[in-house]
mmCIF file of C-alpha atoms and ligand atoms in Angstrom:
data_model
loop_
_atom_site.group_PDB
_atom_site.id
_atom_site.type_symbol
_atom_site.label_atom_id
_atom_site.label_comp_id
_atom_site.label_asym_id
_atom_site.label_seq_id
_atom_site.Cartn_x
_atom_site.Cartn_y
_atom_site.Cartn_z
ATOM 1 C CA MET U 1 -30.592 -17.652 28.346
ATOM 2 C CA THR U 2 -27.553 -19.914 28.122
ATOM 3 C CA ALA U 3 -29.219 -22.933 26.457
ATOM 4 C CA SER U 4 -26.376 -25.239 27.568
ATOM 5 C CA LEU U 5 -26.665 -24.667 31.518
ATOM 6 C CA PRO U 6 -28.385 -27.419 33.128
ATOM 7 C CA THR U 7 -31.997 -27.041 34.055
ATOM 8 C CA HIS U 8 -32.476 -29.785 36.585
ATOM 9 C CA VAL U 9 -31.042 -30.759 39.873
ATOM 10 C CA GLU U 10 -29.352 -33.902 40.521
ATOM 11 C CA ALA U 11 -30.190 -35.473 43.912
ATOM 12 C CA ALA U 12 -26.542 -35.821 44.443
ATOM 13 C CA SER U 13 -23.722 -34.918 42.436
ATOM 14 C CA PRO U 14 -21.321 -37.748 41.230
ATOM 15 C CA HIS U 15 -18.490 -35.425 40.647
ATOM 16 C CA VAL U 16 -18.713 -32.418 43.292
ATOM 17 C CA MET U 17 -17.508 -33.474 47.003
ATOM 18 C CA ASN U 18 -20.508 -33.972 49.067
ATOM 19 C CA THR U 19 -19.604 -31.392 51.806
ATOM 20 C CA TYR U 20 -22.740 -29.403 52.056
ATOM 21 C CA GLY U 21 -26.361 -30.260 53.086
ATOM 22 C CA ARG U 22 -27.752 -28.648 49.833
ATOM 23 C CA LEU U 23 -31.449 -27.701 49.077
ATOM 24 C CA PRO U 24 -32.840 -29.297 45.966
ATOM 25 C CA ILE U 25 -32.591 -25.931 44.219
ATOM 26 C CA ALA U 26 -30.319 -24.673 41.398
ATOM 27 C CA LEU U 27 -30.364 -21.032 41.108
ATOM 28 C CA SER U 28 -30.048 -19.289 37.471
ATOM 29 C CA HIS U 29 -29.842 -15.590 37.902
ATOM 30 C CA GLY U 30 -31.124 -12.591 40.130
ATOM 31 C CA GLN U 31 -32.160 -9.081 40.184
ATOM 32 C CA GLY U 32 -31.709 -6.985 43.430
ATOM 33 C CA CYS U 33 -33.101 -9.085 46.284
ATOM 34 C CA ARG U 34 -34.827 -11.551 44.023
ATOM 35 C CA VAL U 35 -33.397 -14.702 42.481
ATOM 36 C CA TRP U 36 -34.771 -17.381 39.985
ATOM 37 C CA ASP U 37 -34.058 -20.735 39.953
ATOM 38 C CA VAL U 38 -33.642 -23.225 36.851
ATOM 39 C CA ASN U 39 -37.144 -23.867 36.541
ATOM 40 C CA GLY U 40 -38.256 -20.215 36.575
ATOM 41 C CA LYS U 41 -39.488 -20.097 40.378
ATOM 42 C CA SER U 42 -38.682 -16.812 42.093
ATOM 43 C CA TYR U 43 -37.439 -16.242 45.718
ATOM 44 C CA LEU U 44 -37.024 -13.369 47.875
ATOM 45 C CA ASP U 45 -33.409 -13.580 48.904
ATOM 46 C CA ALA U 46 -33.058 -12.811 52.642
ATOM 47 C CA LEU U 47 -29.753 -14.659 52.943
ATOM 48 C CA GLY U 48 -27.757 -12.569 50.350
ATOM 49 C CA GLY U 49 -25.516 -15.393 49.638
ATOM 50 C CA ILE U 50 -24.594 -15.507 53.566
ATOM 51 C CA ALA U 51 -24.058 -11.770 54.123
ATOM 52 C CA VAL U 52 -21.900 -11.469 50.851
ATOM 53 C CA ASN U 53 -24.227 -9.863 48.198
ATOM 54 C CA THR U 54 -23.998 -6.489 49.553
ATOM 55 C CA LEU U 55 -25.535 -4.766 46.690
ATOM 56 C CA GLY U 56 -27.742 -7.686 45.700
ATOM 57 C CA HIS U 57 -27.872 -9.267 42.396
ATOM 58 C CA ASN U 58 -27.148 -7.748 38.910
ATOM 59 C CA HIS U 59 -26.496 -4.241 40.391
ATOM 60 C CA PRO U 60 -26.614 -1.708 37.501
ATOM 61 C CA GLU U 61 -23.632 -0.049 38.457
ATOM 62 C CA LEU U 62 -21.425 -2.656 39.985
ATOM 63 C CA VAL U 63 -21.835 -4.865 36.949
ATOM 64 C CA PRO U 64 -20.660 -2.498 34.266
ATOM 65 C CA ALA U 65 -17.685 -1.763 36.599
ATOM 66 C CA LEU U 66 -16.492 -5.166 36.833
ATOM 67 C CA GLN U 67 -17.093 -5.858 32.992
ATOM 68 C CA ASP U 68 -14.718 -2.644 32.496
ATOM 69 C CA GLN U 69 -12.261 -4.414 34.897
ATOM 70 C CA LEU U 70 -12.392 -7.871 33.228
ATOM 71 C CA THR U 71 -11.300 -6.228 30.029
ATOM 72 C CA LYS U 72 -8.217 -4.616 31.696
ATOM 73 C CA LEU U 73 -6.852 -6.829 34.101
ATOM 74 C CA ILE U 74 -7.911 -9.591 36.146
ATOM 75 C CA HIS U 75 -4.850 -10.834 37.926
ATOM 76 C CA CYS U 76 -1.194 -10.223 37.790
ATOM 77 C CA SER U 77 0.188 -11.518 41.301
ATOM 78 C CA ASN U 78 2.031 -9.340 44.022
ATOM 79 C CA TYR U 79 5.134 -9.286 42.432
ATOM 80 C CA TYR U 80 3.728 -5.872 41.055
ATOM 81 C CA HIS U 81 2.138 -2.931 42.672
ATOM 82 C CA VAL U 82 -1.769 -3.180 42.209
ATOM 83 C CA PRO U 83 -3.006 0.621 42.310
ATOM 84 C CA LEU U 84 -6.524 -0.476 42.960
ATOM 85 C CA GLN U 85 -4.916 -1.936 46.452
ATOM 86 C CA GLU U 86 -3.791 1.372 47.344
ATOM 87 C CA THR U 87 -7.215 2.897 46.560
ATOM 88 C CA LEU U 88 -9.308 0.148 48.533
ATOM 89 C CA ALA U 89 -6.790 0.175 51.509
ATOM 90 C CA ALA U 90 -6.875 3.985 51.713
ATOM 91 C CA LYS U 91 -10.800 3.757 51.784
ATOM 92 C CA LEU U 92 -10.751 1.140 54.434
ATOM 93 C CA VAL U 93 -8.201 3.031 56.445
ATOM 94 C CA GLU U 94 -10.569 6.215 56.310
ATOM 95 C CA LEU U 95 -13.713 4.261 57.283
ATOM 96 C CA SER U 96 -12.111 2.408 60.182
ATOM 97 C CA GLY U 97 -9.486 4.751 61.548
ATOM 98 C CA LEU U 98 -6.865 2.224 61.338
ATOM 99 C CA GLU U 99 -3.540 2.176 59.460
ATOM 100 C CA ASN U 100 -2.974 -0.155 56.933
ATOM 101 C CA VAL U 101 -4.454 -3.472 55.095
ATOM 102 C CA PHE U 102 -3.204 -6.777 54.039
ATOM 103 C CA PHE U 103 -5.348 -8.301 51.120
ATOM 104 C CA CYS U 104 -6.579 -11.959 50.564
ATOM 105 C CA SER U 105 -9.394 -13.766 49.208
ATOM 106 C CA THR U 106 -11.680 -15.214 52.012
ATOM 107 C CA GLY U 107 -12.790 -14.834 55.591
ATOM 108 C CA LEU U 108 -10.815 -17.838 56.911
ATOM 109 C CA GLU U 109 -7.759 -16.566 55.011
ATOM 110 C CA ALA U 110 -8.112 -13.004 56.976
ATOM 111 C CA ASN U 111 -8.513 -14.752 60.209
ATOM 112 C CA GLU U 112 -5.369 -16.996 59.685
ATOM 113 C CA ALA U 113 -3.215 -13.726 59.031
ATOM 114 C CA ALA U 114 -4.781 -12.146 61.979
ATOM 115 C CA LEU U 115 -3.769 -15.534 64.122
ATOM 116 C CA LYS U 116 -0.292 -15.242 62.630
ATOM 117 C CA LEU U 117 -0.055 -11.459 63.573
ATOM 118 C CA ALA U 118 -0.827 -12.327 67.058
ATOM 119 C CA ARG U 119 1.749 -15.008 67.342
ATOM 120 C CA LYS U 120 4.474 -12.997 65.914
ATOM 121 C CA PHE U 121 3.523 -9.987 67.976
ATOM 122 C CA GLY U 122 4.305 -12.364 71.026
ATOM 123 C CA HIS U 123 7.335 -13.825 69.523
ATOM 124 C CA ASP U 124 8.799 -10.160 68.862
ATOM 125 C CA LYS U 125 8.035 -9.432 72.655
ATOM 126 C CA GLY U 126 9.947 -12.553 73.504
ATOM 127 C CA ILE U 127 6.763 -14.884 74.128
ATOM 128 C CA ASP U 128 7.782 -18.278 72.792
ATOM 129 C CA PHE U 129 4.117 -19.892 73.431
ATOM 130 C CA PRO U 130 2.030 -17.261 72.448
ATOM 131 C CA GLU U 131 -1.761 -17.848 73.317
ATOM 132 C CA THR U 132 -4.983 -15.963 72.162
ATOM 133 C CA VAL U 133 -8.054 -15.678 73.735
ATOM 134 C CA VAL U 134 -11.177 -16.938 71.807
ATOM 135 C CA PHE U 135 -14.889 -17.481 72.477
ATOM 136 C CA GLU U 136 -17.581 -19.880 73.103
ATOM 137 C CA THR U 137 -19.921 -20.379 69.948
ATOM 138 C CA ALA U 138 -17.405 -18.385 67.883
ATOM 139 C CA PHE U 139 -16.674 -19.094 64.333
ATOM 140 C CA HIS U 140 -13.546 -18.076 62.354
ATOM 141 C CA GLY U 141 -13.391 -20.596 59.598
ATOM 142 C CA ARG U 142 -12.499 -24.053 58.555
ATOM 143 C CA SER U 143 -8.609 -24.209 58.316
ATOM 144 C CA ILE U 144 -6.968 -26.027 60.851
ATOM 145 C CA ALA U 145 -5.950 -22.860 62.737
ATOM 146 C CA THR U 146 -9.183 -21.284 62.400
ATOM 147 C CA LEU U 147 -11.359 -24.241 63.151
ATOM 148 C CA SER U 148 -9.281 -24.457 66.274
ATOM 149 C CA ALA U 149 -10.301 -21.055 67.318
ATOM 150 C CA THR U 150 -13.917 -21.681 66.433
ATOM 151 C CA GLY U 151 -15.938 -22.607 69.355
ATOM 152 C CA ASN U 152 -18.304 -25.313 67.660
ATOM 153 C CA PRO U 153 -17.323 -29.020 68.601
ATOM 154 C CA LYS U 154 -18.957 -30.263 65.381
ATOM 155 C CA VAL U 155 -16.782 -28.090 63.015
ATOM 156 C CA GLN U 156 -13.799 -29.494 65.139
ATOM 157 C CA ALA U 157 -14.758 -33.201 64.992
ATOM 158 C CA HIS U 158 -12.741 -35.624 63.115
ATOM 159 C CA PHE U 159 -9.994 -32.931 62.469
ATOM 160 C CA GLY U 160 -7.761 -33.354 65.555
ATOM 161 C CA PRO U 161 -4.938 -32.596 66.577
ATOM 162 C CA LEU U 162 -6.220 -29.017 66.809
ATOM 163 C CA VAL U 163 -3.792 -26.035 67.093
ATOM 164 C CA GLU U 164 -2.712 -24.958 70.384
ATOM 165 C CA GLY U 165 -2.489 -21.581 71.821
ATOM 166 C CA PHE U 166 -6.193 -20.838 72.560
ATOM 167 C CA ILE U 167 -8.018 -20.192 75.753
ATOM 168 C CA ARG U 168 -11.675 -20.140 75.465
ATOM 169 C CA VAL U 169 -14.049 -18.102 77.364
ATOM 170 C CA PRO U 170 -17.739 -17.261 77.398
ATOM 171 C CA ILE U 171 -18.994 -14.140 75.872
ATOM 172 C CA ASN U 172 -20.118 -10.774 77.406
ATOM 173 C CA ASN U 173 -18.371 -11.840 80.888
ATOM 174 C CA ILE U 174 -15.254 -9.848 81.621
ATOM 175 C CA ASP U 175 -14.812 -11.552 84.727
ATOM 176 C CA ALA U 176 -14.564 -14.977 83.320
ATOM 177 C CA LEU U 177 -12.246 -13.663 81.054
ATOM 178 C CA LYS U 178 -9.921 -11.945 83.449
ATOM 179 C CA ARG U 179 -10.063 -15.390 85.576
ATOM 180 C CA ALA U 180 -8.977 -17.579 82.608
ATOM 181 C CA THR U 181 -6.082 -15.166 81.761
ATOM 182 C CA ALA U 182 -5.009 -14.415 85.513
ATOM 183 C CA GLY U 183 -1.301 -14.566 85.780
ATOM 184 C CA ASN U 184 -0.580 -15.832 82.198
ATOM 185 C CA PRO U 185 2.326 -14.242 80.657
ATOM 186 C CA ASN U 186 1.715 -15.859 77.376
ATOM 187 C CA VAL U 187 -1.457 -14.244 76.480
ATOM 188 C CA VAL U 188 -0.986 -11.982 73.357
ATOM 189 C CA ALA U 189 -4.260 -11.108 71.904
ATOM 190 C CA VAL U 190 -8.386 -11.316 72.247
ATOM 191 C CA PHE U 191 -9.972 -12.457 68.971
ATOM 192 C CA VAL U 192 -13.908 -11.773 68.952
ATOM 193 C CA GLU U 193 -16.742 -11.385 66.594
ATOM 194 C CA ALA U 194 -18.551 -7.992 67.217
ATOM 195 C CA ILE U 195 -21.547 -10.170 66.656
ATOM 196 C CA GLN U 196 -21.457 -13.721 66.258
ATOM 197 C CA GLY U 197 -22.946 -15.050 63.128
ATOM 198 C CA GLU U 198 -22.682 -18.889 62.540
ATOM 199 C CA GLY U 199 -22.664 -19.213 66.414
ATOM 200 C CA GLY U 200 -26.499 -18.098 66.356
ATOM 201 C CA VAL U 201 -26.275 -14.230 66.058
ATOM 202 C CA HIS U 202 -24.932 -13.189 69.412
ATOM 203 C CA PRO U 203 -24.012 -9.675 69.691
ATOM 204 C CA MET U 204 -21.133 -8.615 71.873
ATOM 205 C CA ASN U 205 -22.505 -5.599 74.274
ATOM 206 C CA ASP U 206 -21.059 -2.409 73.469
ATOM 207 C CA GLY U 207 -19.961 -2.006 77.301
ATOM 208 C CA TYR U 208 -18.448 -5.515 76.940
ATOM 209 C CA LEU U 209 -16.189 -4.378 73.742
ATOM 210 C CA ARG U 210 -15.249 -1.382 75.707
ATOM 211 C CA GLU U 211 -14.217 -3.735 78.625
ATOM 212 C CA LEU U 212 -12.129 -5.867 76.169
ATOM 213 C CA ARG U 213 -10.255 -2.751 74.653
ATOM 214 C CA GLU U 214 -9.234 -1.707 78.473
ATOM 215 C CA VAL U 215 -8.107 -5.265 79.128
ATOM 216 C CA CYS U 216 -6.096 -5.396 76.044
ATOM 217 C CA ASP U 217 -4.727 -1.896 76.636
ATOM 218 C CA ALA U 218 -3.909 -2.652 80.276
ATOM 219 C CA ASN U 219 -1.969 -5.944 79.225
ATOM 220 C CA ASP U 220 -0.409 -4.931 75.873
ATOM 221 C CA TRP U 221 -2.683 -7.416 73.974
ATOM 222 C CA LEU U 222 -4.020 -7.077 70.601
ATOM 223 C CA LEU U 223 -7.684 -6.642 70.538
ATOM 224 C CA MET U 224 -8.595 -8.602 67.037
ATOM 225 C CA ILE U 225 -12.495 -8.149 65.944
ATOM 226 C CA ASP U 226 -13.642 -10.612 63.369
ATOM 227 C CA GLU U 227 -15.983 -8.437 61.200
ATOM 228 C CA VAL U 228 -16.149 -11.006 58.212
ATOM 229 C CA GLN U 229 -19.755 -11.180 58.763
ATOM 230 C CA CYS U 230 -20.932 -8.305 60.758
ATOM 231 C CA GLY U 231 -18.897 -5.928 59.173
ATOM 232 C CA MET U 232 -19.193 -3.734 55.686
ATOM 233 C CA GLY U 233 -22.313 -1.597 56.706
ATOM 234 C CA ARG U 234 -24.550 -4.454 57.692
ATOM 235 C CA THR U 235 -25.478 -3.283 61.239
ATOM 236 C CA GLY U 236 -25.767 0.391 60.206
ATOM 237 C CA LYS U 237 -22.294 1.556 60.555
ATOM 238 C CA TRP U 238 -19.194 0.536 58.517
ATOM 239 C CA PHE U 239 -18.085 -1.927 61.153
ATOM 240 C CA ALA U 240 -20.220 -3.549 64.077
ATOM 241 C CA HIS U 241 -17.723 -2.485 66.660
ATOM 242 C CA GLN U 242 -18.046 0.909 65.971
ATOM 243 C CA TRP U 243 -21.152 1.131 67.964
ATOM 244 C CA SER U 244 -18.932 0.946 70.914
ATOM 245 C CA GLY U 245 -16.817 3.695 70.104
ATOM 246 C CA ILE U 246 -13.512 1.616 70.205
ATOM 247 C CA LYS U 247 -11.154 0.526 67.832
ATOM 248 C CA PRO U 248 -9.518 -2.713 67.262
ATOM 249 C CA ASP U 249 -5.980 -3.549 66.793
ATOM 250 C CA VAL U 250 -6.774 -5.969 64.111
ATOM 251 C CA MET U 251 -9.945 -6.335 61.935
ATOM 252 C CA PRO U 252 -10.518 -9.232 59.472
ATOM 253 C CA LEU U 253 -13.068 -8.695 56.800
ATOM 254 C CA ALA U 254 -14.198 -10.619 53.988
ATOM 255 C CA LYS U 255 -17.942 -11.656 52.932
ATOM 256 C CA GLY U 256 -19.578 -8.398 52.100
ATOM 257 C CA LEU U 257 -16.618 -6.514 50.958
ATOM 258 C CA GLY U 258 -16.633 -7.521 47.193
ATOM 259 C CA SER U 259 -20.386 -8.051 46.695
ATOM 260 C CA GLY U 260 -20.067 -11.662 45.634
ATOM 261 C CA VAL U 261 -16.355 -11.496 44.186
ATOM 262 C CA PRO U 262 -14.149 -13.352 46.613
ATOM 263 C CA ILE U 263 -12.084 -10.845 48.750
ATOM 264 C CA GLY U 264 -10.749 -10.839 52.163
ATOM 265 C CA ALA U 265 -8.878 -7.958 54.002
ATOM 266 C CA VAL U 266 -6.926 -7.655 57.437
ATOM 267 C CA VAL U 267 -6.947 -4.035 58.625
ATOM 268 C CA THR U 268 -4.793 -3.279 61.340
ATOM 269 C CA GLY U 269 -4.214 -0.173 63.667
ATOM 270 C CA PRO U 270 -0.614 1.115 64.684
ATOM 271 C CA LYS U 271 0.025 -1.793 67.093
ATOM 272 C CA ALA U 272 -0.209 -4.463 64.500
ATOM 273 C CA ALA U 273 0.428 -2.434 61.411
ATOM 274 C CA HIS U 274 4.130 -3.276 61.161
ATOM 275 C CA ILE U 275 4.375 -6.891 62.513
ATOM 276 C CA PHE U 276 4.721 -8.535 59.200
ATOM 277 C CA GLN U 277 7.718 -7.817 57.035
ATOM 278 C CA PRO U 278 8.464 -8.876 53.792
ATOM 279 C CA GLY U 279 8.404 -12.597 53.652
ATOM 280 C CA ASN U 280 6.433 -13.291 56.767
ATOM 281 C CA HIS U 281 2.890 -13.488 54.753
ATOM 282 C CA GLY U 282 1.476 -13.743 51.465
ATOM 283 C CA THR U 283 -1.018 -15.380 48.945
ATOM 284 C CA THR U 284 -1.379 -15.680 45.242
ATOM 285 C CA PHE U 285 -4.865 -14.395 44.673
ATOM 286 C CA GLY U 286 -5.012 -11.812 47.367
ATOM 287 C CA GLY U 287 -5.604 -8.174 46.228
ATOM 288 C CA ASN U 288 -6.102 -8.947 42.619
ATOM 289 C CA PRO U 289 -7.374 -6.212 40.554
ATOM 290 C CA LEU U 290 -10.922 -7.630 39.943
ATOM 291 C CA ALA U 291 -11.346 -8.255 43.593
ATOM 292 C CA MET U 292 -9.867 -4.551 44.619
ATOM 293 C CA ARG U 293 -12.346 -3.070 41.809
ATOM 294 C CA ALA U 294 -15.274 -5.191 43.404
ATOM 295 C CA GLY U 295 -14.266 -3.662 46.837
ATOM 296 C CA VAL U 296 -13.746 -0.150 45.684
ATOM 297 C CA GLU U 297 -17.174 -0.072 43.651
ATOM 298 C CA THR U 298 -19.038 -1.697 46.499
ATOM 299 C CA ILE U 299 -17.925 0.924 48.827
ATOM 300 C CA ARG U 300 -18.390 3.770 46.564
ATOM 301 C CA ILE U 301 -22.149 2.586 45.769
ATOM 302 C CA MET U 302 -22.806 2.004 49.643
ATOM 303 C CA GLU U 303 -21.784 5.852 50.280
ATOM 304 C CA LYS U 304 -23.485 6.980 47.081
ATOM 305 C CA ASP U 305 -26.827 5.311 48.086
ATOM 306 C CA ALA U 306 -26.664 5.740 51.557
ATOM 307 C CA LEU U 307 -26.911 1.831 52.359
ATOM 308 C CA LEU U 308 -25.756 2.019 55.994
ATOM 309 C CA LEU U 309 -28.489 4.179 56.299
ATOM 310 C CA ASN U 310 -30.847 1.535 54.616
ATOM 311 C CA ALA U 311 -29.453 -1.370 56.387
ATOM 312 C CA ALA U 312 -30.168 0.441 59.901
ATOM 313 C CA THR U 313 -33.843 1.543 58.964
ATOM 314 C CA VAL U 314 -35.003 -1.654 56.956
ATOM 315 C CA GLY U 315 -33.119 -3.815 59.633
ATOM 316 C CA GLU U 316 -35.172 -2.067 62.588
ATOM 317 C CA HIS U 317 -38.167 -2.289 60.248
ATOM 318 C CA LEU U 318 -37.783 -6.151 59.707
ATOM 319 C CA ARG U 319 -36.771 -6.629 63.727
ATOM 320 C CA SER U 320 -39.759 -4.697 64.973
ATOM 321 C CA ALA U 321 -42.181 -6.379 62.536
ATOM 322 C CA PHE U 322 -41.003 -9.867 63.818
ATOM 323 C CA VAL U 323 -41.376 -8.532 67.373
ATOM 324 C CA ARG U 324 -44.864 -7.262 66.792
ATOM 325 C CA GLU U 325 -45.588 -10.898 65.235
ATOM 326 C CA LEU U 326 -43.946 -13.183 67.350
ATOM 327 C CA GLN U 327 -42.807 -11.627 70.718
ATOM 328 C CA GLY U 328 -44.285 -13.421 73.686
ATOM 329 C CA LEU U 329 -45.441 -16.588 71.822
ATOM 330 C CA PRO U 330 -44.230 -19.901 73.458
ATOM 331 C CA GLY U 331 -41.152 -21.139 71.688
ATOM 332 C CA ILE U 332 -40.032 -17.783 70.656
ATOM 333 C CA LYS U 333 -36.756 -17.311 72.739
ATOM 334 C CA ASP U 334 -34.994 -14.185 71.438
ATOM 335 C CA ILE U 335 -35.296 -11.692 68.389
ATOM 336 C CA ARG U 336 -31.723 -10.032 68.213
ATOM 337 C CA GLY U 337 -29.293 -8.570 66.004
ATOM 338 C CA ARG U 338 -28.523 -5.055 64.669
ATOM 339 C CA GLY U 339 -29.173 -3.668 61.216
ATOM 340 C CA LEU U 340 -29.700 -6.313 58.596
ATOM 341 C CA MET U 341 -28.144 -8.955 60.596
ATOM 342 C CA LEU U 342 -31.068 -10.445 62.645
ATOM 343 C CA GLY U 343 -31.433 -13.666 64.501
ATOM 344 C CA ILE U 344 -34.629 -15.374 65.777
ATOM 345 C CA GLU U 345 -33.957 -17.831 68.337
ATOM 346 C CA LEU U 346 -36.751 -20.586 68.824
ATOM 347 C CA SER U 347 -36.812 -23.055 71.783
ATOM 348 C CA VAL U 348 -36.973 -25.985 69.274
ATOM 349 C CA PRO U 349 -34.686 -27.116 66.429
ATOM 350 C CA CYS U 350 -35.987 -25.554 63.335
ATOM 351 C CA ALA U 351 -33.755 -26.425 60.316
ATOM 352 C CA GLU U 352 -36.905 -27.511 58.205
ATOM 353 C CA LEU U 353 -38.006 -23.667 58.032
ATOM 354 C CA VAL U 354 -35.214 -23.346 55.427
ATOM 355 C CA THR U 355 -37.048 -25.822 52.974
ATOM 356 C CA ARG U 356 -40.557 -24.608 54.131
ATOM 357 C CA SER U 357 -39.347 -20.826 53.472
ATOM 358 C CA ALA U 358 -37.718 -21.913 49.909
ATOM 359 C CA ASP U 359 -41.155 -23.819 48.770
ATOM 360 C CA ASN U 360 -42.936 -20.432 49.768
ATOM 361 C CA GLY U 361 -40.540 -18.218 48.021
ATOM 362 C CA LEU U 362 -38.015 -17.026 50.627
ATOM 363 C CA LEU U 363 -34.385 -17.959 51.060
ATOM 364 C CA ILE U 364 -33.272 -17.953 54.732
ATOM 365 C CA SER U 365 -30.754 -19.862 56.720
ATOM 366 C CA VAL U 366 -30.984 -21.469 60.283
ATOM 367 C CA THR U 367 -27.900 -21.619 62.342
ATOM 368 C CA ALA U 368 -26.957 -23.097 65.572
ATOM 369 C CA ASP U 369 -30.114 -25.412 65.186
ATOM 370 C CA ARG U 370 -32.623 -22.953 66.538
ATOM 371 C CA VAL U 371 -31.702 -19.404 65.345
ATOM 372 C CA ILE U 372 -33.202 -18.220 62.180
ATOM 373 C CA ARG U 373 -30.588 -16.000 60.613
ATOM 374 C CA LEU U 374 -31.395 -13.063 58.103
ATOM 375 C CA VAL U 375 -28.403 -11.469 56.420
ATOM 376 C CA PRO U 376 -30.029 -9.949 53.030
ATOM 377 C CA SER U 377 -28.331 -7.551 50.724
ATOM 378 C CA LEU U 378 -28.088 -4.060 52.051
ATOM 379 C CA ILE U 379 -30.309 -2.628 49.081
ATOM 380 C CA MET U 380 -33.487 -4.455 50.603
ATOM 381 C CA THR U 381 -36.452 -2.234 50.937
ATOM 382 C CA THR U 382 -39.149 -1.850 53.551
ATOM 383 C CA VAL U 383 -41.732 -3.185 51.222
ATOM 384 C CA GLU U 384 -39.395 -6.435 50.718
ATOM 385 C CA ALA U 385 -38.764 -6.650 54.342
ATOM 386 C CA ASP U 386 -42.413 -6.749 54.746
ATOM 387 C CA GLU U 387 -42.688 -9.570 52.199
ATOM 388 C CA VAL U 388 -40.064 -11.449 54.257
ATOM 389 C CA VAL U 389 -42.405 -11.094 57.563
ATOM 390 C CA ALA U 390 -45.508 -12.015 55.571
ATOM 391 C CA ILE U 391 -43.849 -15.190 54.493
ATOM 392 C CA LEU U 392 -41.773 -16.111 57.378
ATOM 393 C CA ALA U 393 -43.899 -15.273 60.466
ATOM 394 C CA PRO U 394 -46.702 -17.944 59.840
ATOM 395 C CA LEU U 395 -44.268 -20.788 59.022
ATOM 396 C CA ILE U 396 -42.724 -19.996 62.397
ATOM 397 C CA LYS U 397 -46.119 -20.039 64.283
ATOM 398 C CA GLN U 398 -47.059 -23.336 62.301
ATOM 399 C CA LEU U 399 -43.682 -24.811 63.354
ATOM 400 C CA LEU U 400 -43.954 -23.746 66.914
ATOM 401 C CA GLN U 401 -47.675 -25.189 67.030
ATOM 402 C CA GLU U 402 -46.263 -28.515 65.680
ATOM 403 C CA LYS U 403 -43.268 -28.728 67.921
ATOM 404 C CA ALA U 404 -43.665 -26.425 70.914
ATOM 405 C CA PRO U 405 -47.524 -26.013 71.683
ATOM 406 C CA ALA U 406 -48.618 -23.589 74.236
HETATM 407 C C1 PLP P 501 -18.141 -16.735 57.330
HETATM 408 C C2 PLP P 501 -16.899 -16.372 58.238
HETATM 409 C C3 PLP P 501 -15.814 -16.672 58.362
HETATM 410 C C4 PLP P 501 -14.985 -17.697 57.304
HETATM 411 O O1 PLP P 501 -14.930 -17.175 56.053
HETATM 412 P P1 PLP P 501 -14.805 -17.851 54.844
HETATM 413 O O2 PLP P 501 -14.748 -16.999 53.552
HETATM 414 O O3 PLP P 501 -15.610 -18.946 54.615
HETATM 415 O O4 PLP P 501 -13.496 -18.610 54.908
HETATM 416 C C5 PLP P 501 -14.918 -16.329 59.379
HETATM 417 N N1 PLP P 501 -15.437 -15.538 60.384
HETATM 418 C C6 PLP P 501 -16.689 -15.324 60.283
HETATM 419 C C7 PLP P 501 -17.160 -14.274 61.430
HETATM 420 C C8 PLP P 501 -17.654 -15.619 59.396
HETATM 421 O O5 PLP P 501 -18.860 -15.181 59.435
#
């Protein structure tokens, strides 16, 4: 391959800002669900770039399509119409049953737009101090507004003063939400992940999402469902909330939508589709032809190859294999999730599993200190899922013997 690429890993980079706890691994290329580091060691990828690489690596249809787009137009700004925006927006509207779409480039940017929509929705109704209901253990991003909406003190530490206008409640408890908002005329929206990702893979119950829909309808609030991580087919439906049968008013998307090309989107229903007028919101990169092509091709290939069905069946295969291996062992608190979004919660911190797995040729993540999170590409096969279990289950058992002996 390219001889000028670095083939070693610096302990710490003198030039890249030190914002991540990185593994001492530098990846060079990938194929499907497998990646290779610069030393030639191969890994099975059960992280998928944090739920981003929907089609795995070096997909035989995505790559030529992107190459074609590169030669045509990468970027041109939103001073002009971008026909691929219309194509992708129409597809997202069809899949969601909603009305229109705003394009941006990342998850936090999609959520920032959602929060602005909620505020203008309030101001348009004469509410001068609009407030949005958010959740414990939520994660919505790292901008000042989205970290204020996030329910993790570690994300917020050092960055106060936080943005005002949030009411925080526990998940899956409609009475707590009703108590926290009772008699408050300033509430404009409820903002919730259908399955919390970074916070530890916590699914909202289907019944709870239906209760949220009812409460929002009864009070004329926007229901805004952050599908940045759990959306785009990962759970076996296009969007995780669709298991509950409801529709949101606002749905931020990002991670998996472009199979690795940065892209974000806010899909809105009738109640939110016309809040923004020209001049209210915008972004330079959002909706550029390369990102739009990535989104269009990702969805086309997902439909053609029935990847929702694959996510559901391989995800269930993976989940039940871990249940067989681990359920009932001391130290195993819960095995949860849907489709290819799986969380295994231990009773002890388990960050060292990330390194041990990598040493054994498997990429995973640990979130919320004790939750092993698996969010692989939606092309993963049952054979590869079995390999994930064969590598990871013994490492979990070994860790529990060290830290939580029976
Ligand atoms: C990752 C994530 C975000 C933030 O996305 P970025 O692209 O990192 O800004 C927001 N919400 C959820 C649910 C996420 O998982």
